[in-house]
Coordinates of C-alpha atoms in Angstrom, one line a residue:
Chain A
M1 CA 0.0 0.0 0.0
N2 CA 1.4 3.4 -1.0
V3 CA -0.7 6.0 0.7
L4 CA 0.4 9.6 -0.1
T5 CA -2.2 11.3 2.0
P6 CA -3.8 9.3 4.9
T7 CA -7.6 9.5 4.3
A8 CA -10.3 8.7 6.8
F9 CA -13.2 6.5 5.7
I10 CA -16.3 6.9 7.8
Y11 CA -18.6 4.0 7.9
S12 CA -21.1 2.3 10.2
S13 CA -23.4 -0.7 9.8
E14 CA -26.1 1.7 11.1
Y15 CA -26.1 3.2 7.5
Q16 CA -27.8 0.0 6.3
K17 CA -30.8 1.0 8.4
Y18 CA -31.5 3.8 5.9
K19 CA -34.0 1.6 4.1
L20 CA -36.4 3.2 1.7
G21 CA -38.0 -0.1 0.6
P22 CA -37.3 -3.1 -1.6
D23 CA -38.3 -1.5 -4.9
H24 CA -36.7 1.9 -4.1
P25 CA -33.8 2.9 -6.3
F26 CA -31.7 4.2 -3.3
K27 CA -29.8 1.2 -1.8
S28 CA -27.6 1.6 1.3
I29 CA -25.7 -1.5 0.3
R30 CA -23.6 0.8 -1.9
G31 CA -21.4 1.8 1.1
E32 CA -20.7 -1.8 2.1
L33 CA -19.9 -2.7 -1.6
T34 CA -17.4 0.2 -1.7
L35 CA -15.7 -0.7 1.5
S36 CA -15.4 -4.3 0.6
L37 CA -13.8 -3.3 -2.8
L38 CA -11.3 -1.1 -1.0
R39 CA -10.5 -4.0 1.3
E40 CA -10.0 -6.4 -1.5
L41 CA -7.7 -3.9 -3.2
N42 CA -5.7 -3.7 0.0
A43 CA -6.2 0.1 -0.3
I44 CA -7.5 0.9 3.1
R45 CA -6.0 0.5 6.6
D46 CA -8.1 -0.5 9.6
E47 CA -6.8 2.5 11.5
D48 CA -8.3 4.9 8.9
L49 CA -11.8 3.5 9.4
H50 CA -14.0 5.7 11.7
L51 CA -17.4 5.6 13.2
P52 CA -19.9 8.5 13.1
L53 CA -20.2 11.0 15.9
S54 CA -23.4 11.3 17.8
I55 CA -25.3 14.6 17.0
T56 CA -27.4 16.5 19.5
D57 CA -30.9 17.8 18.6
A58 CA -29.6 21.3 19.1
E59 CA -27.0 20.9 16.4
L60 CA -29.5 19.2 14.1
M61 CA -32.0 22.1 14.6
L62 CA -29.5 24.6 13.4
T63 CA -30.4 23.2 10.0
H64 CA -33.8 21.6 10.5
A65 CA -37.1 22.9 12.0
K66 CA -38.1 21.5 15.3
D67 CA -41.6 20.3 14.2
Y68 CA -40.0 18.5 11.2
V69 CA -37.5 16.7 13.4
N70 CA -40.3 15.7 15.8
M71 CA -42.3 14.4 12.8
V72 CA -39.3 12.2 11.7
K73 CA -38.9 11.0 15.3
S74 CA -42.6 10.0 15.4
A75 CA -42.4 8.3 12.1
S76 CA -39.3 6.3 13.3
V77 CA -41.4 4.6 16.0
G78 CA -44.2 3.8 13.5
E79 CA -46.8 6.3 14.6
H80 CA -49.4 7.1 12.0
L81 CA -48.9 10.8 11.0
E82 CA -51.7 12.8 9.5
R83 CA -49.5 15.7 8.4
A84 CA -46.5 13.6 7.1
R85 CA -46.9 14.7 3.5
E86 CA -46.7 18.4 4.5
F87 CA -43.1 17.6 5.5
G88 CA -42.3 15.5 2.4
L89 CA -42.6 12.2 4.2
D90 CA -44.6 9.2 3.4
T91 CA -44.2 9.8 -0.3
T92 CA -43.0 7.4 -3.0
D93 CA -39.6 9.1 -3.0
T94 CA -39.1 9.4 0.8
P95 CA -41.3 6.9 2.6
T96 CA -41.2 6.6 6.3
F97 CA -39.4 3.5 7.8
P98 CA -38.6 2.2 11.2
D99 CA -35.6 3.9 13.0
M100 CA -35.7 6.6 10.3
H101 CA -34.4 9.3 12.7
E102 CA -31.6 7.2 14.1
A103 CA -30.5 5.8 10.7
T104 CA -30.4 9.3 9.2
L105 CA -28.7 10.8 12.2
S106 CA -25.9 8.2 11.9
I107 CA -25.3 9.4 8.4
V108 CA -25.3 13.1 9.5
G109 CA -22.9 12.0 12.3
G110 CA -20.6 10.4 9.7
T111 CA -20.2 13.6 7.7
V112 CA -19.7 15.6 10.9
K113 CA -17.1 13.1 12.1
A114 CA -15.3 13.6 8.7
V115 CA -15.4 17.3 9.4
E116 CA -14.0 16.9 12.9
L117 CA -11.1 14.7 11.8
V118 CA -10.1 17.4 9.2
M119 CA -10.6 20.3 11.6
D120 CA -8.5 18.9 14.4
G121 CA -5.7 18.1 12.0
T122 CA -5.8 14.3 12.3
Y123 CA -6.4 14.0 8.6
K124 CA -6.3 16.3 5.6
R125 CA -9.0 14.2 3.8
A126 CA -12.0 12.3 4.9
F127 CA -14.8 10.4 3.1
N128 CA -18.2 9.6 4.5
V129 CA -19.5 7.1 1.9
G130 CA -23.0 7.2 3.4
G131 CA -23.4 11.0 3.3
G132 CA -24.6 13.4 0.6
L133 CA -28.3 13.8 1.3
H134 CA -28.3 17.1 -0.5
H135 CA -32.1 17.5 -1.3
A136 CA -33.2 17.6 2.4
Q137 CA -34.6 21.0 3.2
H138 CA -35.2 23.1 6.4
R139 CA -38.6 21.7 7.0
M140 CA -39.0 19.0 4.4
A141 CA -37.7 15.7 3.3
A142 CA -37.2 15.5 -0.5
G143 CA -35.6 13.3 -3.2
F144 CA -34.7 10.3 -0.9
C145 CA -33.1 12.6 1.7
V146 CA -34.3 13.1 5.3
Y147 CA -31.7 15.2 7.0
N148 CA -29.1 17.3 5.2
D149 CA -25.8 16.0 6.5
L150 CA -23.9 18.4 4.3
S151 CA -25.5 21.5 5.6
V152 CA -25.0 20.4 9.2
A153 CA -21.4 19.7 8.5
A154 CA -20.9 23.0 6.6
R155 CA -22.4 24.8 9.6
R156 CA -20.1 23.2 12.0
L157 CA -17.2 24.2 9.8
S158 CA -18.3 27.8 9.3
M159 CA -19.2 28.3 13.0
A160 CA -15.6 27.3 13.8
G161 CA -14.5 30.1 11.4
Y162 CA -13.7 28.0 8.3
K163 CA -14.7 29.2 4.8
V164 CA -16.4 26.3 3.1
A165 CA -16.4 25.7 -0.6
Y166 CA -19.2 23.2 -1.3
L167 CA -18.9 21.4 -4.6
D168 CA -21.7 19.2 -5.8
I169 CA -21.1 16.9 -8.8
D170 CA -24.2 14.8 -8.4
A171 CA -26.4 14.6 -11.6
H172 CA -29.2 16.3 -9.6
H173 CA -29.0 20.0 -8.5
G174 CA -27.9 20.3 -4.8
D175 CA -31.0 22.4 -4.1
G176 CA -31.3 21.6 -0.3
V177 CA -27.7 22.7 0.5
Q178 CA -28.1 25.8 -1.8
M179 CA -31.3 27.0 -0.2
L180 CA -30.0 26.4 3.4
H181 CA -27.0 28.6 2.6
Y182 CA -28.5 31.0 0.0
H183 CA -28.0 34.0 2.3
D184 CA -24.7 32.7 3.7
R185 CA -21.4 34.3 2.7
H186 CA -19.3 31.7 4.6
V187 CA -20.4 28.8 2.4
L188 CA -19.8 29.1 -1.4
T189 CA -22.1 26.5 -3.0
I190 CA -21.2 25.2 -6.5
S191 CA -23.3 22.7 -8.3
L192 CA -22.7 21.0 -11.6
H193 CA -25.8 19.0 -12.6
E194 CA -28.0 18.0 -15.5
S195 CA -30.2 20.9 -16.4
G196 CA -33.5 21.1 -14.4
R197 CA -35.5 21.6 -17.6
Y198 CA -36.6 18.1 -17.2
L199 CA -34.7 16.5 -14.4
W200 CA -35.6 16.7 -10.7
P201 CA -35.7 19.0 -8.8
G202 CA -36.1 21.6 -11.6
T203 CA -33.8 24.3 -10.0
G204 CA -30.1 25.2 -10.5
S205 CA -30.2 27.8 -13.2
T206 CA -27.2 30.1 -13.8
Y207 CA -29.2 33.1 -12.4
E208 CA -29.5 31.5 -9.0
L209 CA -26.5 33.4 -7.5
G210 CA -27.5 33.8 -3.9
Q211 CA -29.3 36.5 -2.1
G212 CA -28.7 39.3 0.5
D213 CA -25.4 38.6 2.3
G214 CA -25.0 35.5 0.2
S215 CA -25.3 37.3 -3.1
G216 CA -22.6 35.8 -5.4
Y217 CA -22.1 32.8 -3.1
S218 CA -24.2 30.3 -5.1
L219 CA -23.0 29.0 -8.5
N220 CA -24.8 26.6 -10.8
V221 CA -23.9 25.0 -14.1
P222 CA -26.9 23.3 -15.6
L223 CA -25.4 20.8 -18.1
E224 CA -27.0 19.4 -21.2
P225 CA -28.4 15.8 -21.1
Y226 CA -25.8 13.4 -22.5
T227 CA -22.8 15.5 -21.4
Q228 CA -19.7 13.4 -21.5
D229 CA -16.3 13.3 -19.7
H230 CA -14.5 15.9 -21.7
S231 CA -17.2 18.5 -21.5
F232 CA -17.7 18.0 -17.7
L233 CA -13.9 18.5 -17.1
E234 CA -13.8 21.5 -19.4
V235 CA -16.7 23.2 -17.5
M236 CA -15.0 22.5 -14.2
D237 CA -11.7 24.0 -15.4
L238 CA -13.5 27.1 -16.7
L239 CA -15.3 27.7 -13.3
L240 CA -13.4 26.3 -10.3
P241 CA -10.1 28.1 -10.4
E242 CA -11.8 31.5 -10.7
A243 CA -14.3 30.6 -8.0
F244 CA -11.7 29.3 -5.5
E245 CA -9.2 32.1 -6.3
W246 CA -11.9 34.6 -5.4
F247 CA -13.4 32.8 -2.4
Q248 CA -10.2 31.6 -0.8
P249 CA -11.8 28.6 0.9
D250 CA -10.2 26.8 3.9
V251 CA -11.8 23.5 3.1
L252 CA -13.6 21.8 0.3
L253 CA -16.8 19.9 1.0
L254 CA -17.5 17.6 -1.9
Q255 CA -20.8 15.9 -2.6
A256 CA -19.7 13.1 -5.0
G257 CA -22.9 11.6 -6.2
C258 CA -22.0 9.1 -8.9
D259 CA -25.3 9.3 -10.9
P260 CA -23.7 11.4 -13.7
H261 CA -22.5 8.0 -15.0
Q262 CA -23.8 6.8 -18.4
Q263 CA -25.4 3.7 -16.8
D264 CA -27.4 5.5 -14.1
P265 CA -31.1 4.8 -14.4
L266 CA -32.3 8.1 -13.0
A267 CA -30.4 10.7 -14.9
D268 CA -29.1 11.4 -18.5
L269 CA -25.5 12.6 -18.1
C270 CA -23.1 10.3 -19.8
L271 CA -19.8 10.1 -17.9
T272 CA -17.6 7.0 -17.8
V273 CA -15.9 5.7 -14.7
Q274 CA -12.5 6.7 -16.1
G275 CA -13.9 10.2 -16.7
M276 CA -15.1 10.3 -13.1
S277 CA -11.7 9.2 -11.9
H278 CA -10.1 12.1 -13.8
I279 CA -12.7 14.4 -12.2
Y280 CA -11.8 13.3 -8.7
E281 CA -8.0 13.7 -9.4
R282 CA -8.7 17.2 -10.8
I283 CA -10.7 18.2 -7.7
V284 CA -7.9 16.9 -5.4
R285 CA -5.5 19.0 -7.4
Y286 CA -7.7 22.1 -7.0
A287 CA -8.0 21.5 -3.3
D288 CA -4.2 21.3 -3.1
T289 CA -3.8 24.6 -4.8
Y290 CA -6.6 26.6 -3.2
C291 CA -7.4 25.1 0.2
S292 CA -4.3 23.4 1.7
G293 CA -5.5 20.1 0.3
R294 CA -8.4 19.8 2.8
I295 CA -11.3 17.8 1.5
V296 CA -14.4 16.4 3.2
A297 CA -16.1 14.1 0.7
T298 CA -19.5 12.3 0.8
G299 CA -21.3 10.0 -1.5
G300 CA -24.8 11.0 -2.8
G301 CA -26.9 9.8 -5.7
G302 CA -25.9 6.7 -7.6
Y303 CA -28.5 4.2 -8.6
A304 CA -26.4 1.7 -10.5
T305 CA -25.8 0.1 -7.1
Y306 CA -23.6 -2.8 -8.0
N307 CA -22.1 -1.7 -11.3
V308 CA -21.1 1.9 -10.8
A309 CA -21.2 3.1 -7.1
P310 CA -18.5 0.8 -5.7
R311 CA -16.1 1.5 -8.6
A312 CA -16.7 5.3 -8.5
W313 CA -16.3 5.7 -4.8
A314 CA -13.4 3.3 -4.5
L315 CA -11.7 5.5 -7.2
L316 CA -12.6 8.6 -5.2
Y317 CA -10.9 7.1 -2.1
L318 CA -7.9 6.2 -4.2
A319 CA -7.7 9.7 -5.6
L320 CA -8.1 11.3 -2.1
S321 CA -5.4 9.2 -0.6
G322 CA -3.1 9.5 -3.6
Q323 CA -3.0 5.8 -4.4
P324 CA -2.6 4.5 -8.0
V325 CA -5.5 2.5 -9.4
P326 CA -4.7 -1.2 -9.5
E327 CA -4.9 -2.7 -13.0
V328 CA -7.5 -5.3 -12.4
L329 CA -10.7 -5.3 -10.5
P330 CA -10.1 -8.1 -7.9
E331 CA -11.8 -11.4 -8.8
S332 CA -12.2 -12.1 -5.1
W333 CA -14.5 -9.0 -4.8
R334 CA -16.5 -9.9 -7.9
E335 CA -17.1 -13.4 -6.5
A336 CA -18.1 -12.1 -3.1
W337 CA -21.2 -10.3 -4.3
L338 CA -24.3 -11.3 -6.3
S339 CA -26.4 -8.6 -8.0
P340 CA -30.1 -9.1 -7.7
N341 CA -30.5 -7.8 -11.2
P342 CA -27.6 -9.0 -13.3
T343 CA -28.9 -7.6 -16.6
E344 CA -29.6 -4.1 -15.6
D345 CA -27.1 -3.7 -12.8
P346 CA -24.4 -6.4 -13.1
I347 CA -21.2 -6.7 -11.0
P348 CA -18.7 -5.0 -13.2
A349 CA -16.0 -7.1 -15.0
H350 CA -13.5 -4.3 -15.4
W351 CA -12.6 -1.0 -13.9
W352 CA -13.2 1.0 -17.1
D353 CA -16.2 1.5 -19.4
D354 CA -16.6 1.8 -23.1
A355 CA -17.7 5.3 -23.9
V356 CA -21.0 5.7 -25.7
E357 CA -21.2 7.5 -29.1
I358 CA -23.3 10.6 -28.9
P359 CA -24.4 12.1 -32.2
R360 CA -24.8 15.6 -30.8
K361 CA -21.5 15.6 -28.9
Q362 CA -20.2 18.9 -30.4
E363 CA -23.4 20.7 -29.9
I364 CA -23.6 19.6 -26.3
E365 CA -20.0 20.7 -25.6
H366 CA -20.7 24.1 -27.2
R367 CA -23.8 24.6 -25.2
N368 CA -22.1 23.7 -21.9
R369 CA -19.3 26.1 -22.7
R370 CA -21.8 28.8 -23.4
T371 CA -23.6 28.1 -20.1
V372 CA -20.5 28.5 -18.0
E373 CA -19.5 31.6 -19.9
R374 CA -22.9 33.1 -19.2
L375 CA -22.7 32.1 -15.6
L376 CA -19.2 33.7 -15.2
R377 CA -20.4 36.9 -16.9
D378 CA -23.4 37.3 -14.6
W379 CA -21.5 36.3 -11.5
R380 CA -18.6 38.8 -12.1
D381 CA -21.3 41.5 -12.3
V382 CA -22.9 40.4 -9.0
R383 CA -19.8 40.2 -7.0
K384 CA -18.4 43.6 -7.9
Chain B
M1 CA -57.0 31.2 -9.2
L2 CA -58.8 34.4 -8.7
V3 CA -57.6 38.0 -8.8
R4 CA -58.0 38.3 -5.0
D5 CA -55.5 35.4 -4.5
I6 CA -52.7 37.2 -6.3
M7 CA -53.4 40.9 -5.8
T8 CA -51.5 43.2 -3.5
R9 CA -53.8 44.4 -0.8
H10 CA -53.8 48.0 0.5
P11 CA -51.8 49.5 -2.3
L12 CA -49.9 52.7 -1.7
S13 CA -51.7 55.7 -3.0
V14 CA -51.5 59.5 -2.9
Q15 CA -54.0 62.4 -2.7
P16 CA -54.7 64.4 -5.8
D17 CA -53.0 67.5 -4.3
T18 CA -49.7 65.7 -3.9
S19 CA -46.9 67.4 -5.9
I20 CA -45.5 65.4 -8.8
H21 CA -42.2 65.5 -7.1
D22 CA -43.5 63.9 -3.9
A23 CA -45.4 61.3 -5.9
F24 CA -42.2 60.5 -7.8
L25 CA -40.4 60.0 -4.5
V26 CA -43.1 57.6 -3.2
M27 CA -42.6 55.5 -6.3
Q28 CA -38.8 55.5 -6.1
E29 CA -38.6 54.8 -2.4
N30 CA -41.1 51.9 -2.5
Q31 CA -39.9 50.5 -5.8
I32 CA -43.3 50.5 -7.4
R33 CA -44.4 51.4 -10.9
H34 CA -48.0 52.1 -10.5
L35 CA -49.5 54.7 -8.2
P36 CA -53.3 55.2 -7.7
I37 CA -54.6 58.6 -6.8
M38 CA -57.4 58.4 -4.2
Q39 CA -59.5 60.8 -2.3
D40 CA -61.9 59.9 0.6
G41 CA -61.7 56.3 -0.4
K42 CA -62.6 57.0 -4.0
L43 CA -60.4 56.2 -7.0
L44 CA -59.7 59.2 -9.1
G45 CA -56.9 58.2 -11.4
M46 CA -53.6 56.4 -11.9
V47 CA -50.0 57.3 -12.8
S48 CA -47.4 54.9 -14.0
N49 CA -43.7 55.1 -13.6
R50 CA -43.4 56.0 -17.3
D51 CA -45.8 58.9 -17.1
I52 CA -44.0 60.4 -14.2
R53 CA -40.5 59.8 -15.4
W54 CA -41.3 61.8 -18.5
V55 CA -42.1 64.8 -16.4
V56 CA -39.1 64.6 -14.0
S57 CA -36.6 63.7 -16.7
A58 CA -33.5 65.9 -17.1
F59 CA -34.2 66.0 -20.8
V60 CA -37.6 67.7 -20.7
T61 CA -38.4 70.9 -22.5
P62 CA -39.2 74.1 -20.5
D63 CA -43.0 73.7 -20.9
V64 CA -43.0 70.2 -19.5
K65 CA -40.6 71.3 -16.8
A66 CA -43.2 73.7 -15.6
L67 CA -45.4 70.8 -14.9
Q68 CA -43.1 69.7 -12.1
E69 CA -44.5 72.4 -9.9
Q70 CA -48.0 71.0 -10.5
T71 CA -49.9 68.5 -8.5
I72 CA -50.3 64.8 -9.5
E73 CA -53.9 65.5 -10.5
R74 CA -52.6 67.2 -13.7
L75 CA -50.7 64.1 -14.7
M76 CA -53.0 61.2 -13.7
V77 CA -54.7 59.0 -16.3
R78 CA -58.4 58.4 -16.0
P79 CA -60.7 56.5 -16.1
V80 CA -58.7 53.8 -14.3
L81 CA -59.0 50.2 -15.7
T82 CA -60.4 47.9 -13.0
V83 CA -61.2 44.3 -12.4
D84 CA -63.4 42.6 -9.8
E85 CA -61.7 40.7 -7.1
D86 CA -63.6 37.5 -7.9
Q87 CA -62.6 37.4 -11.5
P88 CA -60.3 34.7 -12.6
I89 CA -56.7 35.8 -13.2
E90 CA -56.8 35.0 -16.9
E91 CA -59.5 37.7 -17.3
A92 CA -57.2 40.2 -15.7
A93 CA -54.4 39.1 -18.0
R94 CA -56.7 39.6 -21.0
I95 CA -57.8 43.1 -20.0
M96 CA -54.2 44.2 -19.4
R97 CA -53.0 42.8 -22.7
T98 CA -55.9 44.3 -24.7
H99 CA -55.4 47.8 -23.2
K100 CA -51.6 47.5 -23.0
V101 CA -51.4 48.5 -19.4
G102 CA -49.2 47.1 -16.6
S103 CA -51.7 47.0 -13.8
L104 CA -55.4 47.0 -12.8
M105 CA -57.1 48.3 -9.7
V106 CA -59.2 45.7 -7.9
L107 CA -62.7 46.4 -6.7
N108 CA -65.0 44.5 -4.4
D109 CA -68.8 44.2 -4.6
E110 CA -69.3 47.7 -3.3
D111 CA -67.0 49.2 -5.8
Q112 CA -64.4 49.9 -3.2
V113 CA -60.7 49.6 -4.0
V114 CA -59.3 46.5 -2.3
G115 CA -56.1 46.0 -4.1
I116 CA -53.9 46.2 -7.2
V117 CA -52.8 43.5 -9.6
T118 CA -49.7 43.9 -11.8
G119 CA -47.9 42.1 -14.6
I120 CA -45.5 40.9 -12.0
D121 CA -48.3 39.3 -9.9
L122 CA -49.4 37.5 -13.0
L123 CA -45.9 36.2 -13.7
D124 CA -45.7 34.9 -10.1
A125 CA -49.0 33.2 -10.7
I126 CA -47.7 31.5 -13.9
I127 CA -44.6 30.3 -12.0
N128 CA -47.0 28.9 -9.3
L129 CA -49.2 27.3 -11.9
T130 CA -46.3 25.5 -13.6
G131 CA -45.2 24.1 -10.3
V132 CA -41.5 24.8 -10.8
H133 CA -41.3 26.4 -7.3
Q134 CA -41.6 22.9 -5.9
P135 CA -39.0 20.1 -6.2
S136 CA -40.4 18.1 -9.1
S137 CA -39.6 16.3 -12.4
R138 CA -41.1 17.1 -15.8
L139 CA -43.2 14.6 -17.7
E140 CA -44.7 15.4 -21.1
V141 CA -47.4 13.2 -22.6
E142 CA -49.4 13.5 -25.8
L143 CA -53.0 12.4 -25.2
K144 CA -56.0 12.0 -27.5
S145 CA -58.6 14.8 -27.1
E146 CA -61.1 12.5 -25.6
P147 CA -63.0 12.2 -22.4
G148 CA -61.2 10.1 -19.7
E149 CA -57.7 10.3 -21.1
L150 CA -56.4 12.6 -18.4
A151 CA -58.2 10.6 -15.8
R152 CA -56.4 7.4 -16.9
V153 CA -53.1 9.1 -16.6
S154 CA -53.8 10.5 -13.1
Q155 CA -55.2 7.1 -12.0
L156 CA -51.8 5.6 -13.0
M157 CA -50.0 8.2 -11.0
A158 CA -52.2 7.6 -8.0
N159 CA -51.5 3.9 -8.3
L160 CA -47.7 4.7 -8.2
G161 CA -48.3 6.9 -5.2
I162 CA -46.9 9.9 -7.1
N163 CA -48.3 13.4 -6.4
I164 CA -48.9 15.7 -9.3
V165 CA -47.8 19.2 -8.6
S166 CA -49.2 20.9 -11.7
V167 CA -50.7 20.2 -15.1
L168 CA -50.5 22.5 -18.1
T169 CA -52.0 21.6 -21.5
S170 CA -51.8 22.9 -25.1
Q171 CA -53.6 21.8 -28.2
T172 CA -51.2 20.1 -30.7
D173 CA -53.8 19.3 -33.5
D174 CA -57.5 18.7 -33.8
Q175 CA -57.2 15.2 -32.2
H176 CA -54.4 15.7 -29.7
Q177 CA -53.4 17.6 -26.6
R178 CA -50.0 17.9 -25.1
F179 CA -50.0 17.6 -21.3
L180 CA -47.1 18.8 -19.2
F181 CA -47.0 17.4 -15.7
R182 CA -44.7 18.3 -12.9
I183 CA -44.7 15.3 -10.7
Q184 CA -43.2 14.8 -7.2
T185 CA -40.7 12.0 -7.8
M186 CA -37.0 11.8 -8.6
N187 CA -37.6 8.6 -10.5
V188 CA -39.6 10.0 -13.4
R189 CA -38.4 7.2 -15.7
A190 CA -40.3 4.6 -13.8
A191 CA -43.5 6.6 -14.2
A192 CA -42.8 7.1 -17.9
H193 CA -42.2 3.4 -18.4
K194 CA -45.6 2.6 -16.7
L195 CA -47.4 5.1 -19.0
R196 CA -45.8 3.6 -22.1
E197 CA -46.8 0.1 -21.0
A198 CA -50.3 1.4 -20.7
G199 CA -50.1 2.6 -24.3
F200 CA -49.6 6.4 -23.8
Q201 CA -47.3 8.4 -26.0
V202 CA -44.7 9.9 -23.6
V203 CA -42.8 12.8 -25.2
Y204 CA -40.4 13.2 -22.4
P205 CA -38.4 11.6 -20.7
Q206 CA -37.5 9.4 -23.7

């Protein structure tokens, strides 16, 4: 093992209790799959595995409304709730389930643990594979997310005096985190996502630039459907250096949803795993240049549970810890797991994917470039 | 949606003897573009941001400049276009478009002024009607213009447990209508798949 940068991996078997139902696309097994792949690769040391912190109600309620938290607690013990839907609960996307409060709190605690390890200097980088619930709002569950671990973590950082650059590369707009920090100048939120013209949640246009104190502290790049590796990297390179140079962050909080992948059943971006690996490496390089290398990363979306999530997030951990990617995907890992749906979501045979041919490739790249240029123009105007 | 649901209640107004200069300041300081002129609860007239800017502009000719010393009564437009508070909003939109004005005063049953409705209020209403203010996905379906088609789609959504946030329709040809739904699910493809299985023509997502 050749670890350049020791990197904490936060995981608890409690994460498995985040169970939205047998037919639900969100599967908590993703975290387990990722950890077992890292173990088979001999890429993770036991000493770098950490458990979540426990979170007080008071800290949770800096982000969420008291009546909402109480509603989640009641749902956890199976009470029938008349007003659940008002809070986004008991819906197809975010059904209630036993121990919902405790299970989600362990995920929040995982991201906060990652933040703590980086703040106290134990690590420069930490990854909470279960985190990334970016759609949860102040008083509402949404898009499979109950509590917003990212916002709780960002608050703990900013209350300790850190300037937080939040980068969201999930295929869906990071609307919950954006709204929770829309008036906040201590947290710069940047989201690259598939355009909300059709995709959930519909927000994330270039003109959403923050309000009041937070004016200029929210940035959004709505990407064309079928955006591929090259265009995604190009857009990042056009935006991130200028944003980080201007904001001077102390730490990068990364929501690394892996649903921009071409195989993902819920979105239409078209990245390959190798493209995502390049993206992770690029982000690490930017963090080295602009915020002393400090990164707190989480998972997020990713609904090709067996095929994509373990590969993507193992590659993220390898990039964070500065380890090279082993040439072959270990046979021992492939044999250890069985996908319930081998045609749609098979256990992958190799690390890398074959890229798909997109007829409109040039047009898509051109449009994405234009989008980021428009964003930069509007944003330079706002931040004067 | 009725005019009373989207109007601004208790709009700012001035008396007819207010100077043009003071009326201008009221509009500037409150960031409003329409100012009713009222006396003893009765509506006398209306000035718009454009009427008043013309008089207070630095480019005005001496005869217009003399107007600056006058009261707002000299400048106001009358009669004022009005709408009843229980009219549907599309009626307000049609009056405003026909007469090319940016606002209407809103009256109750006793002909008292109860509010003002502006183009901005109507835009807010459109945003509300489309449902984009709520987290949702977009689903576009082409249906035959026949009784029961929409009911079949909504029954399917109900079976899937998916809430419909909004529905907008437009005519595509004599026999068909395009329905644009915003539905409360991240997994819009699963819903589209079910619709296709049931024989509907889903335009988006493909």
